[in-house]
Amino acid sequence: QVQLQESGPGLVKPSETLSLTCTVSGGSVSSGSYYWSWIRQPPGKGLEWIGYIYYSGSTNYNPSLKSRVTISVDTSKNQFSLKLSSVTAADTAVYYCARGLTTVTTTPGYWGQGTLVTVSS
Amino acid sequence: DIQMTQSPSSVSASVGDRVTITCRASQGISSWLAWYQQKPGKAPKLLIYAASSLQSGVPSRFSGSGSGTDFTLTISSLQPEDFATYYCQQANSRGLTFGGGTKVEIK
């Protein structure tokens, strides 16, 4: 069974770049034709899709965040990463990484436990 | 962008009640609709995918229906562990969108 674990700084200063990594176990990010997603949830609010990367390296981002987001894969470490630039307090949220349920769907079926990132000086 | 509208935003119910949550898409999405359950401090858990397919390990009291723009999640007999927030989510070529959530509370 695939497992995902987010890691990264819990505190980021305004205007800086948020960087998170998702480590995958029980599967490979570079094979299997899966979609690997990042999703976030501000405290007390709903879920917001940030973007996903396909195993081939192609990406798709939420239009509202597209100018600030980069998702990439590090096959040597079996990880994928999120970078969100020019952050503000509105980017404070729990950030989840996830994998598509099957090889033919982007629907996240397997999720990490989430990591809280606070944007504050 | 496709908008997903859930209703109600909250519902109070008792153990054993039948609970129905609806989700409406701003344009047709065929059957590309999923439902999640989220408990406080936990990651969302996939319940239903492809509008009506039950995810492995999910109790059969959960069911989903619909296609096009209108979808429904039904809990046939509410159990104590079902008190949580539920989200719908659509998937198309442009990406994913979640509904605003429905909180199922104890009456």
XYZ file of C-alpha atoms in Angstrom:
228
model
C 0.000 0.000 0.000
C 1.410 3.368 -1.001
C 2.132 5.822 1.801
C 2.890 9.528 1.542
C 4.544 11.867 4.021
C 4.842 15.643 3.744
C 7.838 17.496 5.142
C 9.131 21.044 5.195
C 9.276 24.241 7.245
C 6.255 24.944 9.395
C 6.856 28.698 9.324
C 7.547 30.836 6.261
C 7.954 34.609 6.104
C 5.721 36.740 3.880
C 7.072 37.251 0.338
C 9.306 34.170 0.625
C 8.923 30.798 -1.086
C 7.157 27.890 0.589
C 8.860 24.570 -0.158
C 7.435 21.173 0.746
C 8.423 17.627 -0.109
C 6.300 14.505 -0.263
C 8.148 11.235 0.296
C 6.500 8.196 -1.235
C 6.864 4.655 0.049
C 5.290 1.477 -1.257
C 5.392 2.757 -4.824
C 7.444 4.723 -7.333
C 6.769 8.286 -8.451
C 8.376 7.570 -11.802
C 6.359 4.557 -12.861
C 2.805 3.307 -12.781
C 1.235 6.238 -14.675
C -0.106 7.962 -11.573
C -1.000 11.580 -10.874
C 0.667 13.141 -7.823
C -1.192 16.088 -6.294
C -0.861 18.867 -3.773
C -3.986 20.084 -1.963
C -4.293 22.602 0.847
C -6.796 23.536 3.529
C -6.713 26.880 5.388
C -7.590 26.572 9.081
C -11.326 26.024 9.487
C -11.969 26.148 5.743
C -12.441 23.819 2.799
C -10.079 22.010 0.456
C -8.273 23.700 -2.432
C -6.471 21.814 -5.187
C -3.045 23.327 -5.928
C -1.874 21.168 -8.800
C -0.605 17.795 -9.907
C 2.268 16.228 -11.773
C 1.986 13.151 -13.940
C 4.619 10.427 -13.694
C 5.943 11.616 -17.065
C 6.611 15.080 -15.637
C 3.724 17.003 -17.173
C 1.934 19.344 -14.792
C -1.432 21.027 -14.298
C -1.964 23.867 -11.837
C -4.928 25.658 -10.301
C -5.350 28.793 -12.443
C -5.649 30.953 -9.323
C -2.175 29.848 -8.148
C -0.502 29.021 -11.446
C 1.811 32.039 -11.538
C 3.318 31.112 -8.158
C 3.377 27.294 -8.186
C 5.937 24.740 -9.299
C 5.548 20.996 -8.760
C 8.452 18.704 -9.588
C 9.573 15.124 -9.130
C 12.872 13.791 -7.775
C 12.972 10.183 -8.930
C 16.286 9.481 -7.177
C 14.649 10.164 -3.812
C 11.174 8.928 -4.763
C 9.753 12.304 -3.841
C 7.754 15.091 -5.390
C 7.852 18.698 -4.295
C 5.837 21.896 -4.125
C 7.179 25.417 -4.369
C 4.845 28.367 -3.821
C 6.429 31.770 -4.250
C 5.592 35.202 -2.846
C 3.510 33.811 -0.005
C 1.151 35.866 2.136
C -0.902 35.094 5.236
C -3.611 33.769 2.910
C -1.311 30.843 2.097
C -1.392 29.630 5.705
C -2.885 26.151 5.523
C -2.466 22.446 6.053
C -0.800 21.138 2.900
C -1.519 17.589 1.751
C 0.184 15.497 -0.882
C -1.795 12.733 -2.557
C -1.727 10.115 -5.291
C -4.402 9.333 -7.830
C -6.572 6.377 -6.922
C -5.720 4.510 -10.117
C -3.595 5.087 -13.174
C -6.508 6.551 -15.128
C -7.779 9.131 -12.685
C -6.533 12.322 -11.070
C -8.922 11.780 -8.140
C -6.751 11.593 -5.014
C -7.181 8.211 -3.417
C -4.191 8.120 -1.106
C -3.251 11.088 1.077
C -0.455 12.088 3.379
C -1.312 13.161 6.899
C -0.789 16.829 6.053
C 1.577 19.479 7.343
C 0.653 22.901 8.682
C 2.486 25.832 7.139
C 2.065 29.230 8.746
C 3.028 32.398 6.903
C 4.100 35.022 9.396
C 6.974 37.359 10.077
C -13.542 26.864 -14.141
C -16.089 24.383 -12.846
C -17.691 25.362 -9.555
C -19.036 22.738 -7.155
C -21.913 23.707 -4.863
C -22.788 21.456 -1.930
C -25.953 21.549 0.101
C -26.724 21.751 2.877
C -23.626 23.287 4.449
C -24.512 21.509 7.671
C -27.036 18.949 8.822
C -28.036 17.735 12.273
C -29.023 14.095 12.442
C -29.396 11.203 14.849
C -27.826 7.766 14.815
C -29.850 5.593 12.460
C -31.070 8.483 10.308
C -30.814 8.521 6.540
C -28.709 11.486 5.413
C -28.515 12.887 1.895
C -25.983 15.456 0.685
C -26.161 17.000 -2.760
C -23.490 18.455 -5.005
C -24.125 20.472 -8.143
C -21.524 21.211 -10.818
C -21.642 24.476 -12.763
C -21.320 22.459 -15.978
C -21.572 18.821 -16.938
C -18.833 16.548 -15.629
C -20.192 13.160 -16.718
C -19.451 10.863 -13.772
C -16.124 12.401 -12.723
C -17.258 12.998 -9.173
C -15.818 11.811 -5.882
C -16.893 12.084 -2.249
C -14.618 12.370 0.777
C -15.089 12.188 4.525
C -12.902 14.306 6.768
C -12.646 14.188 10.540
C -10.958 16.936 12.593
C -7.190 16.901 12.315
C -7.207 14.116 9.729
C -6.682 13.906 6.001
C -9.752 13.407 3.813
C -10.734 9.805 3.164
C -12.071 8.774 -0.241
C -15.527 7.194 0.014
C -16.947 7.211 -3.524
C -15.337 7.692 -6.932
C -16.757 7.846 -10.430
C -19.997 9.119 -8.851
C -21.185 5.741 -7.582
C -18.241 3.374 -7.067
C -17.579 2.486 -3.448
C -13.920 2.696 -2.457
C -12.483 -0.509 -1.006
C -13.114 -0.846 2.721
C -15.879 1.766 2.872
C -19.103 0.528 4.516
C -22.006 -0.197 2.198
C -24.236 2.288 4.017
C -22.486 4.919 1.907
C -23.705 5.286 -1.661
C -23.386 7.815 -4.441
C -25.495 8.599 -7.465
C -25.865 11.101 -10.267
C -24.266 12.186 -13.493
C -23.903 15.350 -15.492
C -24.395 18.206 -13.026
C -26.333 16.761 -10.072
C -24.949 14.256 -7.596
C -25.949 12.768 -4.255
C -24.160 11.096 -1.357
C -26.437 9.035 0.855
C -25.699 7.517 4.241
C -28.463 4.973 4.720
C -28.210 4.599 8.501
C -25.984 7.113 10.230
C -23.462 5.632 12.656
C -21.569 7.446 15.445
C -18.330 7.311 13.440
C -19.989 9.066 10.489
C -20.158 12.458 12.162
C -17.690 14.400 10.046
C -17.431 16.845 7.164
C -18.071 15.585 3.647
C -16.693 17.051 0.425
C -17.489 16.427 -3.209
C -14.773 16.846 -5.839
C -14.846 16.965 -9.617
C -12.035 16.077 -11.977
C -11.735 17.226 -15.583
C -8.920 18.011 -17.940
C -8.456 21.448 -16.377
C -7.954 20.082 -12.891
C -9.812 19.388 -9.681
C -12.397 21.393 -7.761
C -13.848 20.688 -4.332
C -17.236 21.600 -2.981
C -17.499 23.761 0.113
C -18.238 20.865 2.448
C -21.177 19.574 4.489
C -20.790 19.108 8.217
C -22.842 16.261 9.647
C -23.487 16.966 13.308
C -25.126 15.088 16.142
C -28.732 16.097 16.756
